[in-house]
N, CA, C and O atoms as a Maestro MAE file, in Angstrom:
{
 s_m_m2io_version
 :::
 2.0.0
}

f_m_ct {
 s_m_title
 :::
 protein
 m_atom[252] {
  # First column is atom index #
  i_m_mmod_type
  r_m_x_coord
  r_m_y_coord
  r_m_z_coord
  i_m_residue_number
  s_m_chain_name
  s_m_pdb_residue_name
  s_m_pdb_atom_name
  i_m_atomic_number
  :::
  1 25 59.834 56.707 -163.081 1 A "MET " " N  " 7
  2 3 59.391 57.137 -164.383 1 A "MET " " CA " 6
  3 2 60.569 57.790 -165.108 1 A "MET " " C  " 6
  4 15 61.019 58.857 -164.691 1 A "MET " " O  " 8
  5 25 61.081 57.180 -166.179 2 A "PRO " " N  " 7
  6 3 62.150 57.796 -166.959 2 A "PRO " " CA " 6
  7 2 61.624 59.018 -167.723 2 A "PRO " " C  " 6
  8 15 60.599 58.951 -168.402 2 A "PRO " " O  " 8
  9 25 62.342 60.120 -167.597 3 A "ILE " " N  " 7
  10 3 62.008 61.338 -168.336 3 A "ILE " " CA " 6
  11 2 63.242 61.725 -169.140 3 A "ILE " " C  " 6
  12 15 64.311 61.954 -168.575 3 A "ILE " " O  " 8
  13 25 63.093 61.797 -170.447 4 A "LEU " " N  " 7
  14 3 64.214 62.113 -171.322 4 A "LEU " " CA " 6
  15 2 63.983 63.444 -172.003 4 A "LEU " " C  " 6
  16 15 62.875 63.746 -172.446 4 A "LEU " " O  " 8
  17 25 65.040 64.241 -172.084 5 A "ASN " " N  " 7
  18 3 65.022 65.496 -172.831 5 A "ASN " " CA " 6
  19 2 65.845 65.303 -174.091 5 A "ASN " " C  " 6
  20 15 67.004 64.892 -174.024 5 A "ASN " " O  " 8
  21 25 65.254 65.596 -175.232 6 A "VAL " " N  " 7
  22 3 65.953 65.505 -176.511 6 A "VAL " " CA " 6
  23 2 66.063 66.920 -177.065 6 A "VAL " " C  " 6
  24 15 65.054 67.582 -177.308 6 A "VAL " " O  " 8
  25 25 67.288 67.375 -177.260 7 A "TYR " " N  " 7
  26 3 67.534 68.678 -177.860 7 A "TYR " " CA " 6
  27 2 68.019 68.448 -179.277 7 A "TYR " " C  " 6
  28 15 68.953 67.679 -179.507 7 A "TYR " " O  " 8
  29 25 67.381 69.117 -180.227 8 A "MET " " N  " 7
  30 3 67.803 68.987 -181.618 8 A "MET " " CA " 6
  31 2 67.429 70.256 -182.362 8 A "MET " " C  " 6
  32 15 66.581 71.032 -181.921 8 A "MET " " O  " 8
  33 25 68.082 70.449 -183.503 9 A "TYR " " N  " 7
  34 3 67.751 71.611 -184.312 9 A "TYR " " CA " 6
  35 2 66.340 71.483 -184.852 9 A "TYR " " C  " 6
  36 15 65.889 70.390 -185.195 9 A "TYR " " O  " 8
  37 25 65.649 72.608 -184.922 10 A "GLU " " N  " 7
  38 3 64.300 72.604 -185.464 10 A "GLU " " CA " 6
  39 2 64.335 72.221 -186.944 10 A "GLU " " C  " 6
  40 15 65.364 72.325 -187.611 10 A "GLU " " O  " 8
  41 25 63.180 71.775 -187.430 11 A "GLY " " N  " 7
  42 3 63.075 71.442 -188.847 11 A "GLY " " CA " 6
  43 2 62.728 69.987 -189.114 11 A "GLY " " C  " 6
  44 15 62.454 69.621 -190.257 11 A "GLY " " O  " 8
  45 25 62.733 69.144 -188.075 12 A "ARG " " N  " 7
  46 3 62.353 67.746 -188.278 12 A "ARG " " CA " 6
  47 2 60.853 67.665 -188.513 12 A "ARG " " C  " 6
  48 15 60.094 68.482 -187.992 12 A "ARG " " O  " 8
  49 25 60.427 66.689 -189.291 13 A "THR " " N  " 7
  50 3 59.001 66.516 -189.564 13 A "THR " " CA " 6
  51 2 58.327 65.805 -188.395 13 A "THR " " C  " 6
  52 15 58.990 65.213 -187.543 13 A "THR " " O  " 8
  53 25 57.005 65.874 -188.371 14 A "ILE " " N  " 7
  54 3 56.231 65.165 -187.348 14 A "ILE " " CA " 6
  55 2 56.488 63.666 -187.459 14 A "ILE " " C  " 6
  56 15 56.604 62.986 -186.439 14 A "ILE " " O  " 8
  57 25 56.580 63.140 -188.677 15 A "ASP " " N  " 7
  58 3 56.852 61.706 -188.839 15 A "ASP " " CA " 6
  59 2 58.219 61.326 -188.281 15 A "ASP " " C  " 6
  60 15 58.361 60.258 -187.685 15 A "ASP " " O  " 8
  61 25 59.223 62.173 -188.461 16 A "GLN " " N  " 7
  62 3 60.542 61.904 -187.887 16 A "GLN " " CA " 6
  63 2 60.476 61.910 -186.367 16 A "GLN " " C  " 6
  64 15 61.107 61.078 -185.714 16 A "GLN " " O  " 8
  65 25 59.725 62.833 -185.804 17 A "LYS " " N  " 7
  66 3 59.581 62.887 -184.345 17 A "LYS " " CA " 6
  67 2 58.822 61.666 -183.834 17 A "LYS " " C  " 6
  68 15 59.157 61.128 -182.778 17 A "LYS " " O  " 8
  69 25 57.814 61.226 -184.565 18 A "ARG " " N  " 7
  70 3 57.086 60.012 -184.165 18 A "ARG " " CA " 6
  71 2 58.023 58.808 -184.138 18 A "ARG " " C  " 6
  72 15 58.007 58.011 -183.200 18 A "ARG " " O  " 8
  73 25 58.842 58.692 -185.189 19 A "LYS " " N  " 7
  74 3 59.792 57.575 -185.249 19 A "LYS " " CA " 6
  75 2 60.787 57.665 -184.096 19 A "LYS " " C  " 6
  76 15 61.096 56.657 -183.462 19 A "LYS " " O  " 8
  77 25 61.282 58.857 -183.826 20 A "LEU " " N  " 7
  78 3 62.231 59.059 -182.729 20 A "LEU " " CA " 6
  79 2 61.646 58.606 -181.402 20 A "LEU " " C  " 6
  80 15 62.274 57.831 -180.681 20 A "LEU " " O  " 8
  81 25 60.437 59.084 -181.069 21 A "VAL " " N  " 7
  82 3 59.883 58.744 -179.759 21 A "VAL " " CA " 6
  83 2 59.531 57.264 -179.663 21 A "VAL " " C  " 6
  84 15 59.625 56.678 -178.585 21 A "VAL " " O  " 8
  85 25 59.128 56.656 -180.770 22 A "THR " " N  " 7
  86 3 58.845 55.220 -180.760 22 A "THR " " CA " 6
  87 2 60.110 54.421 -180.486 22 A "THR " " C  " 6
  88 15 60.118 53.535 -179.631 22 A "THR " " O  " 8
  89 25 61.179 54.733 -181.211 23 A "GLU " " N  " 7
  90 3 62.417 53.970 -181.068 23 A "GLU " " CA " 6
  91 2 63.114 54.244 -179.736 23 A "GLU " " C  " 6
  92 15 63.667 53.326 -179.129 23 A "GLU " " O  " 8
  93 25 63.094 55.479 -179.280 24 A "VAL " " N  " 7
  94 3 63.701 55.796 -177.984 24 A "VAL " " CA " 6
  95 2 62.916 55.124 -176.861 24 A "VAL " " C  " 6
  96 15 63.507 54.567 -175.937 24 A "VAL " " O  " 8
  97 25 61.600 55.175 -176.937 25 A "THR " " N  " 7
  98 3 60.773 54.511 -175.923 25 A "THR " " CA " 6
  99 2 61.077 53.024 -175.870 25 A "THR " " C  " 6
  100 15 61.235 52.461 -174.787 25 A "THR " " O  " 8
  101 25 61.160 52.381 -177.029 26 A "ASP " " N  " 7
  102 3 61.479 50.948 -177.071 26 A "ASP " " CA " 6
  103 2 62.829 50.663 -176.413 26 A "ASP " " C  " 6
  104 15 62.959 49.707 -175.648 26 A "ASP " " O  " 8
  105 25 63.831 51.492 -176.709 27 A "ALA " " N  " 7
  106 3 65.166 51.288 -176.143 27 A "ALA " " CA " 6
  107 2 65.161 51.469 -174.624 27 A "ALA " " C  " 6
  108 15 65.788 50.691 -173.905 27 A "ALA " " O  " 8
  109 25 64.463 52.481 -174.139 28 A "VAL " " N  " 7
  110 3 64.391 52.724 -172.695 28 A "VAL " " CA " 6
  111 2 63.682 51.561 -171.999 28 A "VAL " " C  " 6
  112 15 64.112 51.110 -170.938 28 A "VAL " " O  " 8
  113 25 62.611 51.086 -172.593 29 A "CYS " " N  " 7
  114 3 61.870 49.963 -172.003 29 A "CYS " " CA " 6
  115 2 62.753 48.724 -171.890 29 A "CYS " " C  " 6
  116 15 62.734 48.036 -170.869 29 A "CYS " " O  " 8
  117 25 63.528 48.437 -172.941 30 A "ARG " " N  " 7
  118 3 64.429 47.274 -172.905 30 A "ARG " " CA " 6
  119 2 65.530 47.460 -171.866 30 A "ARG " " C  " 6
  120 15 65.822 46.546 -171.095 30 A "ARG " " O  " 8
  121 25 66.136 48.639 -171.847 31 A "ALA " " N  " 7
  122 3 67.274 48.886 -170.956 31 A "ALA " " CA " 6
  123 2 66.874 48.923 -169.487 31 A "ALA " " C  " 6
  124 15 67.618 48.452 -168.627 31 A "ALA " " O  " 8
  125 25 65.709 49.478 -169.199 32 A "LEU " " N  " 7
  126 3 65.306 49.677 -167.806 32 A "LEU " " CA " 6
  127 2 64.231 48.705 -167.340 32 A "LEU " " C  " 6
  128 15 63.813 48.738 -166.183 32 A "LEU " " O  " 8
  129 25 63.789 47.845 -168.241 33 A "ASP " " N  " 7
  130 3 62.741 46.864 -167.924 33 A "ASP " " CA " 6
  131 2 61.500 47.551 -167.352 33 A "ASP " " C  " 6
  132 15 61.005 47.203 -166.280 33 A "ASP " " O  " 8
  133 25 61.018 48.538 -168.109 34 A "VAL " " N  " 7
  134 3 59.799 49.253 -167.727 34 A "VAL " " CA " 6
  135 2 58.825 49.218 -168.903 34 A "VAL " " C  " 6
  136 15 59.210 48.924 -170.035 34 A "VAL " " O  " 8
  137 25 57.580 49.519 -168.621 35 A "GLY " " N  " 7
  138 3 56.573 49.591 -169.667 35 A "GLY " " CA " 6
  139 2 56.576 50.957 -170.337 35 A "GLY " " C  " 6
  140 15 56.991 51.945 -169.731 35 A "GLY " " O  " 8
  141 25 56.117 51.020 -171.582 36 A "PRO " " N  " 7
  142 3 56.125 52.289 -172.311 36 A "PRO " " CA " 6
  143 2 55.243 53.366 -171.684 36 A "PRO " " C  " 6
  144 15 55.445 54.556 -171.924 36 A "PRO " " O  " 8
  145 25 54.276 52.950 -170.891 37 A "GLU " " N  " 7
  146 3 53.362 53.933 -170.295 37 A "GLU " " CA " 6
  147 2 54.037 54.829 -169.266 37 A "GLU " " C  " 6
  148 15 53.477 55.860 -168.895 37 A "GLU " " O  " 8
  149 25 55.226 54.461 -168.796 38 A "VAL " " N  " 7
  150 3 55.915 55.290 -167.799 38 A "VAL " " CA " 6
  151 2 57.014 56.167 -168.403 38 A "VAL " " C  " 6
  152 15 57.591 57.001 -167.706 38 A "VAL " " O  " 8
  153 25 57.302 55.986 -169.680 39 A "VAL " " N  " 7
  154 3 58.377 56.735 -170.337 39 A "VAL " " CA " 6
  155 2 57.839 58.080 -170.829 39 A "VAL " " C  " 6
  156 15 56.806 58.143 -171.496 39 A "VAL " " O  " 8
  157 25 58.549 59.138 -170.492 40 A "ARG " " N  " 7
  158 3 58.205 60.483 -170.952 40 A "ARG " " CA " 6
  159 2 59.376 61.029 -171.753 40 A "ARG " " C  " 6
  160 15 60.532 60.881 -171.356 40 A "ARG " " O  " 8
  161 25 59.075 61.661 -172.882 41 A "ILE " " N  " 7
  162 3 60.107 62.260 -173.728 41 A "ILE " " CA " 6
  163 2 59.701 63.697 -174.024 41 A "ILE " " C  " 6
  164 15 58.589 63.963 -174.481 41 A "ILE " " O  " 8
  165 25 60.614 64.609 -173.757 42 A "ILE " " N  " 7
  166 3 60.395 66.025 -174.041 42 A "ILE " " CA " 6
  167 2 61.300 66.398 -175.211 42 A "ILE " " C  " 6
  168 15 62.519 66.246 -175.133 42 A "ILE " " O  " 8
  169 25 60.703 66.883 -176.287 43 A "ILE " " N  " 7
  170 3 61.473 67.289 -177.467 43 A "ILE " " CA " 6
  171 2 61.616 68.803 -177.444 43 A "ILE " " C  " 6
  172 15 60.629 69.536 -177.383 43 A "ILE " " O  " 8
  173 25 62.854 69.254 -177.495 44 A "ASN " " N  " 7
  174 3 63.167 70.682 -177.520 44 A "ASN " " CA " 6
  175 2 63.746 71.031 -178.887 44 A "ASN " " C  " 6
  176 15 64.902 70.721 -179.174 44 A "ASN " " O  " 8
  177 25 62.943 71.673 -179.725 45 A "ASP " " N  " 7
  178 3 63.418 72.139 -181.032 45 A "ASP " " CA " 6
  179 2 64.138 73.467 -180.835 45 A "ASP " " C  " 6
  180 15 63.582 74.411 -180.273 45 A "ASP " " O  " 8
  181 25 65.371 73.528 -181.299 46 A "MET " " N  " 7
  182 3 66.162 74.744 -181.119 46 A "MET " " CA " 6
  183 2 66.540 75.334 -182.469 46 A "MET " " C  " 6
  184 15 66.925 74.600 -183.380 46 A "MET " " O  " 8
  185 25 66.433 76.646 -182.607 47 A "PRO " " N  " 7
  186 3 66.979 77.276 -183.796 47 A "PRO " " CA " 6
  187 2 68.510 77.217 -183.742 47 A "PRO " " C  " 6
  188 15 69.102 77.224 -182.663 47 A "PRO " " O  " 8
  189 25 69.129 77.160 -184.898 48 A "ARG " " N  " 7
  190 3 70.594 77.045 -184.953 48 A "ARG " " CA " 6
  191 2 71.306 78.214 -184.272 48 A "ARG " " C  " 6
  192 15 72.429 78.062 -183.791 48 A "ARG " " O  " 8
  193 25 70.662 79.369 -184.229 49 A "GLU " " N  " 7
  194 3 71.317 80.508 -183.575 49 A "GLU " " CA " 6
  195 2 71.323 80.389 -182.061 49 A "GLU " " C  " 6
  196 15 71.918 81.227 -181.383 49 A "GLU " " O  " 8
  197 25 70.676 79.371 -181.517 50 A "ASN " " N  " 7
  198 3 70.661 79.169 -180.065 50 A "ASN " " CA " 6
  199 2 71.633 78.086 -179.608 50 A "ASN " " C  " 6
  200 15 71.579 77.660 -178.454 50 A "ASN " " O  " 8
  201 25 72.517 77.636 -180.489 51 A "MET " " N  " 7
  202 3 73.498 76.605 -180.141 51 A "MET " " CA " 6
  203 2 74.862 77.045 -180.652 51 A "MET " " C  " 6
  204 15 74.979 77.625 -181.732 51 A "MET " " O  " 8
  205 25 75.884 76.762 -179.866 52 A "ALA " " N  " 7
  206 3 77.240 77.129 -180.276 52 A "ALA " " CA " 6
  207 2 78.197 75.999 -179.947 52 A "ALA " " C  " 6
  208 15 77.960 75.217 -179.026 52 A "ALA " " O  " 8
  209 25 79.276 75.921 -180.703 53 A "ALA " " N  " 7
  210 3 80.358 74.970 -180.448 53 A "ALA " " CA " 6
  211 2 81.666 75.638 -180.862 53 A "ALA " " C  " 6
  212 15 81.722 76.338 -181.872 53 A "ALA " " O  " 8
  213 25 82.700 75.418 -180.085 54 A "ALA " " N  " 7
  214 3 84.030 75.954 -180.376 54 A "ALA " " CA " 6
  215 2 84.004 77.473 -180.570 54 A "ALA " " C  " 6
  216 15 84.742 78.014 -181.394 54 A "ALA " " O  " 8
  217 25 83.153 78.148 -179.809 55 A "GLY " " N  " 7
  218 3 83.121 79.601 -179.842 55 A "GLY " " CA " 6
  219 2 82.382 80.220 -181.007 55 A "GLY " " C  " 6
  220 15 82.493 81.424 -181.234 55 A "GLY " " O  " 8
  221 25 81.627 79.421 -181.754 56 A "ALA " " N  " 7
  222 3 80.885 79.964 -182.897 56 A "ALA " " CA " 6
  223 2 79.460 79.427 -182.895 56 A "ALA " " C  " 6
  224 15 79.224 78.261 -182.576 56 A "ALA " " O  " 8
  225 25 78.519 80.287 -183.252 57 A "LEU " " N  " 7
  226 3 77.139 79.837 -183.370 57 A "LEU " " CA " 6
  227 2 77.034 78.787 -184.472 57 A "LEU " " C  " 6
  228 15 77.709 78.873 -185.498 57 A "LEU " " O  " 8
  229 25 76.191 77.812 -184.244 58 A "SER " " N  " 7
  230 3 76.024 76.742 -185.232 58 A "SER " " CA " 6
  231 2 75.529 77.279 -186.565 58 A "SER " " C  " 6
  232 15 75.891 76.756 -187.619 58 A "SER " " O  " 8
  233 25 74.709 78.314 -186.527 59 A "ILE " " N  " 7
  234 3 74.206 78.897 -187.769 59 A "ILE " " CA " 6
  235 2 75.358 79.471 -188.604 59 A "ILE " " C  " 6
  236 15 75.282 79.486 -189.833 59 A "ILE " " O  " 8
  237 25 76.418 79.942 -187.947 60 A "ASP " " N  " 7
  238 3 77.572 80.491 -188.648 60 A "ASP " " CA " 6
  239 2 78.529 79.402 -189.116 60 A "ASP " " C  " 6
  240 15 79.295 79.606 -190.058 60 A "ASP " " O  " 8
  241 25 78.485 78.265 -188.471 61 A "ARG " " N  " 7
  242 3 79.377 77.163 -188.814 61 A "ARG " " CA " 6
  243 2 78.774 76.256 -189.874 61 A "ARG " " C  " 6
  244 15 79.459 75.382 -190.404 61 A "ARG " " O  " 8
  245 25 77.498 76.455 -190.186 62 A "GLY " " N  " 7
  246 3 76.844 75.617 -191.190 62 A "GLY " " CA " 6
  247 2 76.555 74.221 -190.699 62 A "GLY " " C  " 6
  248 15 76.393 73.303 -191.503 62 A "GLY " " O  " 8
  249 25 76.486 74.040 -189.375 63 A "LYS " " N  " 7
  250 3 76.256 72.705 -188.814 63 A "LYS " " CA " 6
  251 2 75.038 72.723 -187.944 63 A "LYS " " C  " 6
  252 15 74.671 71.696 -187.375 63 A "LYS " " O  " 8
  :::
 }
 m_bond[251] {
  # First column is bond index #
  i_m_from
  i_m_to
  i_m_order
  :::
  1 1 2 1
  2 2 3 1
  3 3 4 2
  4 3 5 1
  5 5 6 1
  6 6 7 1
  7 7 8 2
  8 7 9 1
  9 9 10 1
  10 10 11 1
  11 11 12 2
  12 11 13 1
  13 13 14 1
  14 14 15 1
  15 15 16 2
  16 15 17 1
  17 17 18 1
  18 18 19 1
  19 19 20 2
  20 19 21 1
  21 21 22 1
  22 22 23 1
  23 23 24 2
  24 23 25 1
  25 25 26 1
  26 26 27 1
  27 27 28 2
  28 27 29 1
  29 29 30 1
  30 30 31 1
  31 31 32 2
  32 31 33 1
  33 33 34 1
  34 34 35 1
  35 35 36 2
  36 35 37 1
  37 37 38 1
  38 38 39 1
  39 39 40 2
  40 39 41 1
  41 41 42 1
  42 42 43 1
  43 43 44 2
  44 43 45 1
  45 45 46 1
  46 46 47 1
  47 47 48 2
  48 47 49 1
  49 49 50 1
  50 50 51 1
  51 51 52 2
  52 51 53 1
  53 53 54 1
  54 54 55 1
  55 55 56 2
  56 55 57 1
  57 57 58 1
  58 58 59 1
  59 59 60 2
  60 59 61 1
  61 61 62 1
  62 62 63 1
  63 63 64 2
  64 63 65 1
  65 65 66 1
  66 66 67 1
  67 67 68 2
  68 67 69 1
  69 69 70 1
  70 70 71 1
  71 71 72 2
  72 71 73 1
  73 73 74 1
  74 74 75 1
  75 75 76 2
  76 75 77 1
  77 77 78 1
  78 78 79 1
  79 79 80 2
  80 79 81 1
  81 81 82 1
  82 82 83 1
  83 83 84 2
  84 83 85 1
  85 85 86 1
  86 86 87 1
  87 87 88 2
  88 87 89 1
  89 89 90 1
  90 90 91 1
  91 91 92 2
  92 91 93 1
  93 93 94 1
  94 94 95 1
  95 95 96 2
  96 95 97 1
  97 97 98 1
  98 98 99 1
  99 99 100 2
  100 99 101 1
  101 101 102 1
  102 102 103 1
  103 103 104 2
  104 103 105 1
  105 105 106 1
  106 106 107 1
  107 107 108 2
  108 107 109 1
  109 109 110 1
  110 110 111 1
  111 111 112 2
  112 111 113 1
  113 113 114 1
  114 114 115 1
  115 115 116 2
  116 115 117 1
  117 117 118 1
  118 118 119 1
  119 119 120 2
  120 119 121 1
  121 121 122 1
  122 122 123 1
  123 123 124 2
  124 123 125 1
  125 125 126 1
  126 126 127 1
  127 127 128 2
  128 127 129 1
  129 129 130 1
  130 130 131 1
  131 131 132 2
  132 131 133 1
  133 133 134 1
  134 134 135 1
  135 135 136 2
  136 135 137 1
  137 137 138 1
  138 138 139 1
  139 139 140 2
  140 139 141 1
  141 141 142 1
  142 142 143 1
  143 143 144 2
  144 143 145 1
  145 145 146 1
  146 146 147 1
  147 147 148 2
  148 147 149 1
  149 149 150 1
  150 150 151 1
  151 151 152 2
  152 151 153 1
  153 153 154 1
  154 154 155 1
  155 155 156 2
  156 155 157 1
  157 157 158 1
  158 158 159 1
  159 159 160 2
  160 159 161 1
  161 161 162 1
  162 162 163 1
  163 163 164 2
  164 163 165 1
  165 165 166 1
  166 166 167 1
  167 167 168 2
  168 167 169 1
  169 169 170 1
  170 170 171 1
  171 171 172 2
  172 171 173 1
  173 173 174 1
  174 174 175 1
  175 175 176 2
  176 175 177 1
  177 177 178 1
  178 178 179 1
  179 179 180 2
  180 179 181 1
  181 181 182 1
  182 182 183 1
  183 183 184 2
  184 183 185 1
  185 185 186 1
  186 186 187 1
  187 187 188 2
  188 187 189 1
  189 189 190 1
  190 190 191 1
  191 191 192 2
  192 191 193 1
  193 193 194 1
  194 194 195 1
  195 195 196 2
  196 195 197 1
  197 197 198 1
  198 198 199 1
  199 199 200 2
  200 199 201 1
  201 201 202 1
  202 202 203 1
  203 203 204 2
  204 203 205 1
  205 205 206 1
  206 206 207 1
  207 207 208 2
  208 207 209 1
  209 209 210 1
  210 210 211 1
  211 211 212 2
  212 211 213 1
  213 213 214 1
  214 214 215 1
  215 215 216 2
  216 215 217 1
  217 217 218 1
  218 218 219 1
  219 219 220 2
  220 219 221 1
  221 221 222 1
  222 222 223 1
  223 223 224 2
  224 223 225 1
  225 225 226 1
  226 226 227 1
  227 227 228 2
  228 227 229 1
  229 229 230 1
  230 230 231 1
  231 231 232 2
  232 231 233 1
  233 233 234 1
  234 234 235 1
  235 235 236 2
  236 235 237 1
  237 237 238 1
  238 238 239 1
  239 239 240 2
  240 239 241 1
  241 241 242 1
  242 242 243 1
  243 243 244 2
  244 243 245 1
  245 245 246 1
  246 246 247 1
  247 247 248 2
  248 247 249 1
  249 249 250 1
  250 250 251 1
  251 251 252 2
  :::
 }
}
C-alpha cells in the first residue's frame, strides 16, 4: 500500500486539494501498477513560520 506525505503551506482550497489527490493518485497507480483503492495520501498543511530555508523562516523570506 503506497502511503504518501505531502507537506505544503496552508491556504490551499479544498478544490485544489481534491485536484492534487486525484492527480497524485493517478500518477502513483500508473507508476506502481496498483489500484487507487490502495493509495493513501496524507496532506500536512504547515504555517509559513514552521518552515525554514537557508537559515531564515519562510514567513520572513516571503516564500
